Amino acid sequence: MITALIVDDEPLARKELRRVLSKADDIAIIAECSNAIDAIGVINREKPELVFLDIQMPRVSGIEMLSMLDHERMPHIVFLTAYDEYAVQAFEQHAFDYLLKPVNQSRLDKTLERLRRDREPQKIGQLPGANQLRQIPCFGQHHVQLVRMEEVEYVASSVSGVSVVTTDGSELPTELPLHILQDRTPLLRCHRQYLVNIDFIEKINFLENGLAEIRTRRGQIVPVSRRFFPQIKERLGIL
């Protein structure tokens, strides 16, 4: 059984796609999402093999959403678009396929047949623009907040998940893992559980046994491990 997720901000479009997919007895639709932010959480938790992803969505587009996913464990992405002109852009983003809306049954059947022949998980290297995340999606009570990079002081990981700490002291949970944020933002890895924005480093205190700690402009202490200390010194020009 091929597990699938539908991501489209239009309820009628989701309903129609579910209808045409119902004719394929080996496709199990595990969820529907009306926006990219919710979809990221579902993909990280449920790990669907196939994602039908609308390109044009408000706030975070389907193209932008790809930069927020782990490309070492990428599901097969089938872009949905109402405009044929987006086809080239879709394939530039390593999409498995794309479908024009409203989805044609015979065209969908060809996509699914290709997928059945290619069930190996996709391995995608560095995507164009992969280091260009300009904002981090964070979850508050009854809302999603998109935090701009210049508002991020540091990011911390704990048993409860990953939190973005902002320059005003807010701690906001995010679905994005540390390694995605390290690869696709300017944040600097200083510890196994921490990333820091170098623009907000005020001071580095050298400790015993090759350890160190960062003091931010807001007075927060962020640990530095021996493993990451050399690259921090290189990035900051410390001899």
Short mmCIF file of C-alpha atoms in Angstrom, two decimals:
data_model
loop_
_atom_site.label_atom_id
_atom_site.label_comp_id
_atom_site.label_asym_id
_atom_site.label_seq_id
_atom_site.Cartn_x
_atom_site.Cartn_y
_atom_site.Cartn_z
CA MET A 1 0.00 0.00 0.00
CA ILE A 2 1.26 3.47 -0.96
CA THR A 3 0.54 6.04 1.72
CA ALA A 4 -0.35 9.49 0.39
CA LEU A 5 -0.91 13.03 1.67
CA ILE A 6 -2.92 15.71 -0.13
CA VAL A 7 -1.85 19.33 0.41
CA ASP A 8 -4.05 22.00 -1.18
CA ASP A 9 -5.67 25.13 0.22
CA GLU A 10 -8.81 24.59 -1.89
CA PRO A 11 -11.33 22.16 -0.29
CA LEU A 12 -12.98 21.36 -3.63
CA ALA A 13 -9.62 20.54 -5.20
CA ARG A 14 -8.81 18.16 -2.33
CA LYS A 15 -12.23 16.51 -2.66
CA GLU A 16 -11.83 16.03 -6.41
CA LEU A 17 -8.34 14.56 -6.07
CA ARG A 18 -9.54 12.18 -3.38
CA ARG A 19 -12.33 11.10 -5.73
CA VAL A 20 -10.03 10.22 -8.63
CA LEU A 21 -7.53 8.57 -6.29
CA SER A 22 -10.28 6.34 -4.85
CA LYS A 23 -10.14 4.30 -8.07
CA ALA A 24 -6.61 3.14 -7.17
CA ASP A 25 -6.93 0.36 -4.60
CA ASP A 26 -3.25 0.52 -3.58
CA ILE A 27 -3.30 4.23 -2.54
CA ALA A 28 -4.12 5.01 1.11
CA ILE A 29 -4.75 8.70 1.79
CA ILE A 30 -3.56 9.16 5.38
CA ALA A 31 -4.34 12.88 5.68
CA GLU A 32 -5.31 16.12 3.97
CA CYS A 33 -3.79 19.52 4.76
CA SER A 34 -4.95 22.96 3.70
CA ASN A 35 -1.53 24.60 4.13
CA ALA A 36 2.18 23.86 3.98
CA ILE A 37 2.84 24.35 7.69
CA ASP A 38 0.42 21.62 8.77
CA ALA A 39 1.76 19.40 5.99
CA ILE A 40 5.33 19.61 7.32
CA GLY A 41 4.17 18.24 10.66
CA VAL A 42 2.23 15.39 9.05
CA ILE A 43 5.17 14.46 6.81
CA ASN A 44 7.60 14.42 9.74
CA ARG A 45 5.26 12.30 11.88
CA GLU A 46 3.57 9.98 9.39
CA LYS A 47 6.25 9.78 6.67
CA PRO A 48 3.94 9.30 3.67
CA GLU A 49 5.51 7.83 0.57
CA LEU A 50 3.63 10.15 -1.79
CA VAL A 51 2.63 13.81 -1.40
CA PHE A 52 0.30 15.64 -3.79
CA LEU A 53 1.39 19.24 -3.26
CA ASP A 54 -0.28 22.37 -4.58
CA ILE A 55 2.31 24.86 -5.83
CA GLN A 56 0.32 28.03 -5.22
CA MET A 57 -0.71 28.37 -1.57
CA PRO A 58 -0.86 31.47 0.65
CA ARG A 59 2.07 32.41 2.94
CA VAL A 60 4.21 29.31 2.24
CA SER A 61 4.08 27.94 -1.30
CA GLY A 62 4.62 24.33 -2.28
CA ILE A 63 8.06 25.22 -3.67
CA GLU A 64 9.06 26.92 -0.40
CA MET A 65 7.77 23.98 1.59
CA LEU A 66 10.26 21.64 -0.10
CA SER A 67 13.16 23.62 1.40
CA MET A 68 11.75 22.85 4.85
CA LEU A 69 11.79 19.06 4.40
CA ASP A 70 14.54 16.54 5.03
CA HIS A 71 15.76 15.76 1.53
CA GLU A 72 17.53 12.59 2.64
CA ARG A 73 14.10 11.07 3.38
CA MET A 74 12.02 12.90 0.83
CA PRO A 75 8.64 11.45 -0.17
CA HIS A 76 7.74 11.37 -3.82
CA ILE A 77 6.37 14.82 -4.61
CA VAL A 78 3.68 15.28 -7.25
CA PHE A 79 3.02 18.97 -7.73
CA LEU A 80 -0.49 20.21 -8.45
CA THR A 81 -0.93 23.37 -10.48
CA ALA A 82 -3.60 25.11 -12.51
CA TYR A 83 -0.98 26.53 -14.89
CA ASP A 84 1.21 24.52 -17.24
CA GLU A 85 3.92 27.20 -17.01
CA TYR A 86 4.82 25.92 -13.54
CA ALA A 87 5.84 22.51 -14.88
CA VAL A 88 9.46 23.48 -15.50
CA GLN A 89 9.74 25.02 -12.05
CA ALA A 90 8.29 21.85 -10.53
CA PHE A 91 10.90 19.62 -12.14
CA GLU A 92 13.69 22.01 -11.21
CA GLN A 93 12.69 21.27 -7.62
CA HIS A 94 13.12 17.51 -8.20
CA ALA A 95 9.42 16.71 -8.27
CA PHE A 96 8.52 13.14 -9.17
CA ASP A 97 5.80 14.48 -11.46
CA TYR A 98 3.27 17.27 -11.80
CA LEU A 99 -0.46 17.29 -12.58
CA LEU A 100 -2.61 20.05 -14.00
CA LYS A 101 -5.82 20.89 -12.14
CA PRO A 102 -8.47 19.68 -12.48
CA VAL A 103 -6.67 16.33 -12.39
CA ASN A 104 -7.28 14.12 -15.40
CA GLN A 105 -7.87 10.45 -14.52
CA SER A 106 -5.73 9.00 -17.31
CA ARG A 107 -2.85 11.41 -16.55
CA LEU A 108 -3.03 10.46 -12.86
CA ASP A 109 -3.00 6.76 -13.75
CA LYS A 110 0.27 7.27 -15.64
CA THR A 111 1.82 9.00 -12.63
CA LEU A 112 0.77 6.21 -10.29
CA GLU A 113 2.04 3.56 -12.69
CA ARG A 114 5.46 5.24 -12.75
CA LEU A 115 5.43 5.34 -8.98
CA ARG A 116 4.64 1.64 -8.71
CA ARG A 117 7.69 0.93 -10.88
CA ASP A 118 9.87 3.18 -8.73
CA ARG A 119 9.15 2.40 -5.10
CA GLU A 120 12.70 3.07 -3.87
CA PRO A 121 12.85 6.09 -1.48
CA GLN A 122 14.12 9.19 -3.20
CA LYS A 123 17.53 10.49 -2.25
CA ILE A 124 17.88 14.16 -3.12
CA GLY A 125 21.03 16.14 -2.72
CA GLN A 126 21.29 19.85 -2.13
CA LEU A 127 18.37 21.56 -3.82
CA PRO A 128 18.57 24.94 -5.49
CA GLY A 129 17.97 27.56 -2.84
CA ALA A 130 18.23 25.00 -0.03
CA ASN A 131 20.11 27.46 2.17
CA GLN A 132 17.63 30.21 1.53
CA LEU A 133 15.06 29.77 4.30
CA ARG A 134 14.04 33.29 5.22
CA GLN A 135 11.62 32.31 7.95
CA ILE A 136 10.98 29.44 10.35
CA PRO A 137 7.43 28.17 10.91
CA CYS A 138 6.67 28.04 14.65
CA PHE A 139 3.56 26.94 16.48
CA GLY A 140 1.78 29.03 19.09
CA GLN A 141 -1.60 28.55 20.70
CA HIS A 142 -4.18 28.41 17.88
CA HIS A 143 -1.80 29.94 15.33
CA VAL A 144 1.37 29.49 13.28
CA GLN A 145 4.02 32.19 13.48
CA LEU A 146 6.59 32.66 10.72
CA VAL A 147 9.75 33.92 12.41
CA ARG A 148 12.20 35.83 10.23
CA MET A 149 15.87 34.87 10.51
CA GLU A 150 16.85 38.29 11.87
CA GLU A 151 14.50 37.67 14.81
CA VAL A 152 16.13 34.36 15.79
CA GLU A 153 18.61 34.47 18.66
CA TYR A 154 19.27 30.73 18.89
CA VAL A 155 17.57 27.37 18.43
CA ALA A 156 17.57 24.61 21.05
CA SER A 157 16.63 20.94 20.95
CA SER A 158 15.34 18.99 23.96
CA VAL A 159 13.28 15.89 24.72
CA SER A 160 10.14 17.94 24.10
CA GLY A 161 11.26 19.03 20.62
CA VAL A 162 12.98 21.92 18.85
CA SER A 163 12.37 25.51 20.00
CA VAL A 164 13.22 28.80 18.32
CA VAL A 165 14.28 31.45 20.85
CA THR A 166 13.67 34.93 19.51
CA THR A 167 15.35 38.22 20.30
CA ASP A 168 12.44 39.22 22.53
CA GLY A 169 12.82 36.06 24.65
CA SER A 170 9.94 34.06 23.19
CA GLU A 171 10.39 30.28 22.90
CA LEU A 172 8.41 28.93 19.96
CA PRO A 173 8.21 25.24 19.01
CA THR A 174 8.92 24.27 15.40
CA GLU A 175 8.51 21.06 13.40
CA LEU A 176 11.84 21.57 11.61
CA PRO A 177 14.71 19.46 12.99
CA LEU A 178 18.08 20.98 13.85
CA HIS A 179 19.93 19.49 10.88
CA ILE A 180 17.46 21.05 8.43
CA LEU A 181 17.89 24.45 10.09
CA GLN A 182 21.68 24.03 10.10
CA ASP A 183 21.76 23.18 6.39
CA ARG A 184 19.31 25.80 5.16
CA THR A 185 19.81 28.86 7.35
CA PRO A 186 22.78 31.03 8.36
CA LEU A 187 22.49 29.71 11.94
CA LEU A 188 25.75 28.28 13.26
CA ARG A 189 25.99 24.89 14.97
CA CYS A 190 27.73 25.31 18.32
CA HIS A 191 26.54 22.22 20.17
CA ARG A 192 24.73 18.97 19.45
CA GLN A 193 21.54 20.58 20.74
CA TYR A 194 22.05 24.25 19.79
CA LEU A 195 22.29 26.57 16.80
CA VAL A 196 23.10 30.25 17.29
CA ASN A 197 22.69 33.40 15.24
CA ILE A 198 26.21 34.86 15.05
CA ASP A 199 24.79 38.37 14.70
CA PHE A 200 23.66 38.15 18.33
CA ILE A 201 26.88 36.78 19.88
CA GLU A 202 28.22 39.31 22.36
CA LYS A 203 30.95 37.30 24.07
CA ILE A 204 32.58 33.86 24.12
CA ASN A 205 33.84 32.56 27.47
CA PHE A 206 36.57 29.92 27.35
CA LEU A 207 36.09 27.12 29.88
CA GLU A 208 38.19 24.16 30.95
CA ASN A 209 38.74 21.01 28.87
CA GLY A 210 38.32 22.81 25.55
CA LEU A 211 34.74 23.84 26.21
CA ALA A 212 33.25 27.30 25.86
CA GLU A 213 29.99 29.16 26.18
CA ILE A 214 28.40 31.93 24.18
CA ARG A 215 26.80 34.94 25.80
CA THR A 216 24.21 36.58 23.58
CA ARG A 217 23.45 40.29 23.49
CA ARG A 218 20.37 39.56 25.57
CA GLY A 219 22.51 37.86 28.22
CA GLN A 220 21.54 34.27 27.43
CA ILE A 221 24.13 31.49 27.77
CA VAL A 222 24.46 28.98 24.92
CA PRO A 223 26.90 26.05 25.35
CA VAL A 224 29.71 25.34 22.91
CA SER A 225 31.07 21.81 22.57
CA ARG A 226 34.64 20.84 21.69
CA ARG A 227 33.43 19.33 18.43
CA PHE A 228 32.01 22.59 17.07
CA PHE A 229 34.39 25.07 18.69
CA PRO A 230 36.96 25.08 15.82
CA GLN A 231 34.38 26.02 13.18
CA ILE A 232 32.97 28.75 15.44
CA LYS A 233 36.44 30.28 15.82
CA GLU A 234 36.97 30.08 12.07
CA ARG A 235 33.59 31.68 11.32
CA LEU A 236 34.25 34.50 13.79
CA GLY A 237 37.87 35.01 12.75
CA ILE A 238 39.30 33.92 16.12
CA LEU A 239 42.87 32.68 15.80
#
